[in-house]
Amino acid sequence: MREGTSGVMVTESDGRITIEYVDYGVSEFGGGDFEKSYYLDKKNSEKFVNELKKEYNGSLKEMIVAAFGKNFNDSLFWDFCKKHGIEYSSSSWS
């Protein structure tokens, strides 16, 4: 269960996209914090944006929030990527 979240942070650099969020006070981690980052290379970033644009409008961050929620729902992201053949890497810490 999430106590709070930093919201979604989106970075675009050299055609690559990084999506990050931090959850604060996660009960599963003894009230600790949890950070998750997703990384899309140029090819998959392009596919990701093109698929988002088919369903959403606005900036990249606005489309990501519309698609996956302001607290970022990992399962929705995983399902979206699987459905559209989008590959990504990820990292996390708690």
mmCIF file of C-alpha atoms in Angstrom:
data_model
loop_
_atom_site.group_PDB
_atom_site.id
_atom_site.type_symbol
_atom_site.label_atom_id
_atom_site.label_comp_id
_atom_site.label_asym_id
_atom_site.label_seq_id
_atom_site.Cartn_x
_atom_site.Cartn_y
_atom_site.Cartn_z
ATOM 1 C CA MET A 1 0.000 0.000 0.000
ATOM 2 C CA ARG A 2 1.320 3.402 -0.978
ATOM 3 C CA GLU A 3 1.480 6.197 1.595
ATOM 4 C CA GLY A 4 2.362 8.862 -0.958
ATOM 5 C CA THR A 5 3.973 9.287 -4.332
ATOM 6 C CA SER A 6 6.187 11.778 -6.070
ATOM 7 C CA GLY A 7 4.061 11.462 -9.170
ATOM 8 C CA VAL A 8 5.449 10.580 -12.564
ATOM 9 C CA MET A 9 8.694 12.092 -13.831
ATOM 10 C CA VAL A 10 9.406 11.845 -17.556
ATOM 11 C CA THR A 11 12.732 12.622 -19.212
ATOM 12 C CA GLU A 12 13.422 12.679 -22.948
ATOM 13 C CA SER A 13 17.040 12.684 -24.113
ATOM 14 C CA ASP A 14 18.506 11.825 -27.518
ATOM 15 C CA GLY A 15 15.277 10.088 -28.556
ATOM 16 C CA ARG A 16 15.187 7.940 -25.415
ATOM 17 C CA ILE A 17 12.528 8.105 -22.696
ATOM 18 C CA THR A 18 12.923 7.536 -18.962
ATOM 19 C CA ILE A 19 9.830 7.229 -16.757
ATOM 20 C CA GLU A 20 10.319 7.353 -12.980
ATOM 21 C CA TYR A 21 8.314 7.545 -9.781
ATOM 22 C CA VAL A 22 9.018 7.354 -6.054
ATOM 23 C CA ASP A 23 6.545 5.963 -3.518
ATOM 24 C CA TYR A 24 6.931 7.054 0.088
ATOM 25 C CA GLY A 25 6.043 4.966 3.126
ATOM 26 C CA VAL A 26 5.367 1.671 1.348
ATOM 27 C CA SER A 27 4.030 -0.802 3.907
ATOM 28 C CA GLU A 28 5.490 -3.787 1.997
ATOM 29 C CA PHE A 29 8.933 -2.270 2.652
ATOM 30 C CA GLY A 30 8.382 -1.540 6.348
ATOM 31 C CA GLY A 31 7.298 2.021 5.621
ATOM 32 C CA GLY A 32 10.344 2.695 3.447
ATOM 33 C CA ASP A 33 10.518 4.404 0.093
ATOM 34 C CA PHE A 34 10.505 2.703 -3.307
ATOM 35 C CA GLU A 35 11.773 4.129 -6.603
ATOM 36 C CA LYS A 36 11.068 2.623 -10.023
ATOM 37 C CA SER A 37 12.548 3.670 -13.359
ATOM 38 C CA TYR A 38 11.703 2.475 -16.867
ATOM 39 C CA TYR A 39 14.036 3.062 -19.817
ATOM 40 C CA LEU A 40 13.051 2.963 -23.479
ATOM 41 C CA ASP A 41 15.669 3.126 -26.242
ATOM 42 C CA LYS A 42 15.131 5.242 -29.371
ATOM 43 C CA LYS A 43 13.297 2.586 -31.372
ATOM 44 C CA ASN A 44 10.947 1.643 -28.541
ATOM 45 C CA SER A 45 10.447 5.269 -27.483
ATOM 46 C CA GLU A 46 9.161 6.049 -30.968
ATOM 47 C CA LYS A 47 6.770 3.063 -30.880
ATOM 48 C CA PHE A 48 5.633 4.040 -27.368
ATOM 49 C CA VAL A 49 4.840 7.641 -28.338
ATOM 50 C CA ASN A 50 3.097 6.603 -31.562
ATOM 51 C CA GLU A 51 0.850 4.154 -29.700
ATOM 52 C CA LEU A 52 0.053 6.685 -26.951
ATOM 53 C CA LYS A 53 -0.913 9.285 -29.586
ATOM 54 C CA LYS A 54 -3.521 6.886 -30.986
ATOM 55 C CA GLU A 55 -5.456 7.118 -27.716
ATOM 56 C CA TYR A 56 -4.347 10.307 -25.919
ATOM 57 C CA ASN A 57 -3.531 13.965 -26.539
ATOM 58 C CA GLY A 58 -1.130 16.422 -24.952
ATOM 59 C CA SER A 59 2.506 16.367 -23.969
ATOM 60 C CA LEU A 60 4.291 13.086 -23.427
ATOM 61 C CA LYS A 61 3.916 13.410 -19.661
ATOM 62 C CA GLU A 62 0.193 14.230 -19.995
ATOM 63 C CA MET A 63 -0.350 11.165 -22.184
ATOM 64 C CA ILE A 64 1.581 8.939 -19.751
ATOM 65 C CA VAL A 65 -0.478 10.199 -16.798
ATOM 66 C CA ALA A 66 -3.701 9.703 -18.772
ATOM 67 C CA ALA A 67 -2.699 6.153 -19.733
ATOM 68 C CA PHE A 68 -1.106 4.923 -16.512
ATOM 69 C CA GLY A 69 -2.397 7.260 -13.776
ATOM 70 C CA LYS A 70 -0.784 10.094 -11.839
ATOM 71 C CA ASN A 71 0.683 7.535 -9.401
ATOM 72 C CA PHE A 72 1.774 5.321 -12.350
ATOM 73 C CA ASN A 73 0.218 1.882 -12.509
ATOM 74 C CA ASP A 74 2.992 -0.566 -13.411
ATOM 75 C CA SER A 75 0.573 -3.282 -14.527
ATOM 76 C CA LEU A 76 -1.099 -0.978 -17.034
ATOM 77 C CA PHE A 77 2.324 0.003 -18.388
ATOM 78 C CA TRP A 78 3.451 -3.639 -18.678
ATOM 79 C CA ASP A 79 0.222 -4.616 -20.449
ATOM 80 C CA PHE A 80 0.437 -1.644 -22.838
ATOM 81 C CA CYS A 81 4.035 -2.451 -23.750
ATOM 82 C CA LYS A 82 3.311 -6.156 -24.212
ATOM 83 C CA LYS A 83 0.273 -5.414 -26.392
ATOM 84 C CA HIS A 84 2.297 -3.120 -28.675
ATOM 85 C CA GLY A 85 5.590 -5.044 -28.705
ATOM 86 C CA ILE A 86 7.460 -2.305 -26.841
ATOM 87 C CA GLU A 87 10.626 -3.362 -25.035
ATOM 88 C CA TYR A 88 12.070 -1.568 -22.015
ATOM 89 C CA SER A 89 14.500 -2.069 -19.182
ATOM 90 C CA SER A 90 13.900 -1.077 -15.590
ATOM 91 C CA SER A 91 15.533 -0.574 -12.233
ATOM 92 C CA SER A 92 14.216 -0.103 -8.721
ATOM 93 C CA TRP A 93 15.424 0.484 -5.185
ATOM 94 C CA SER A 94 13.834 0.573 -1.770
#
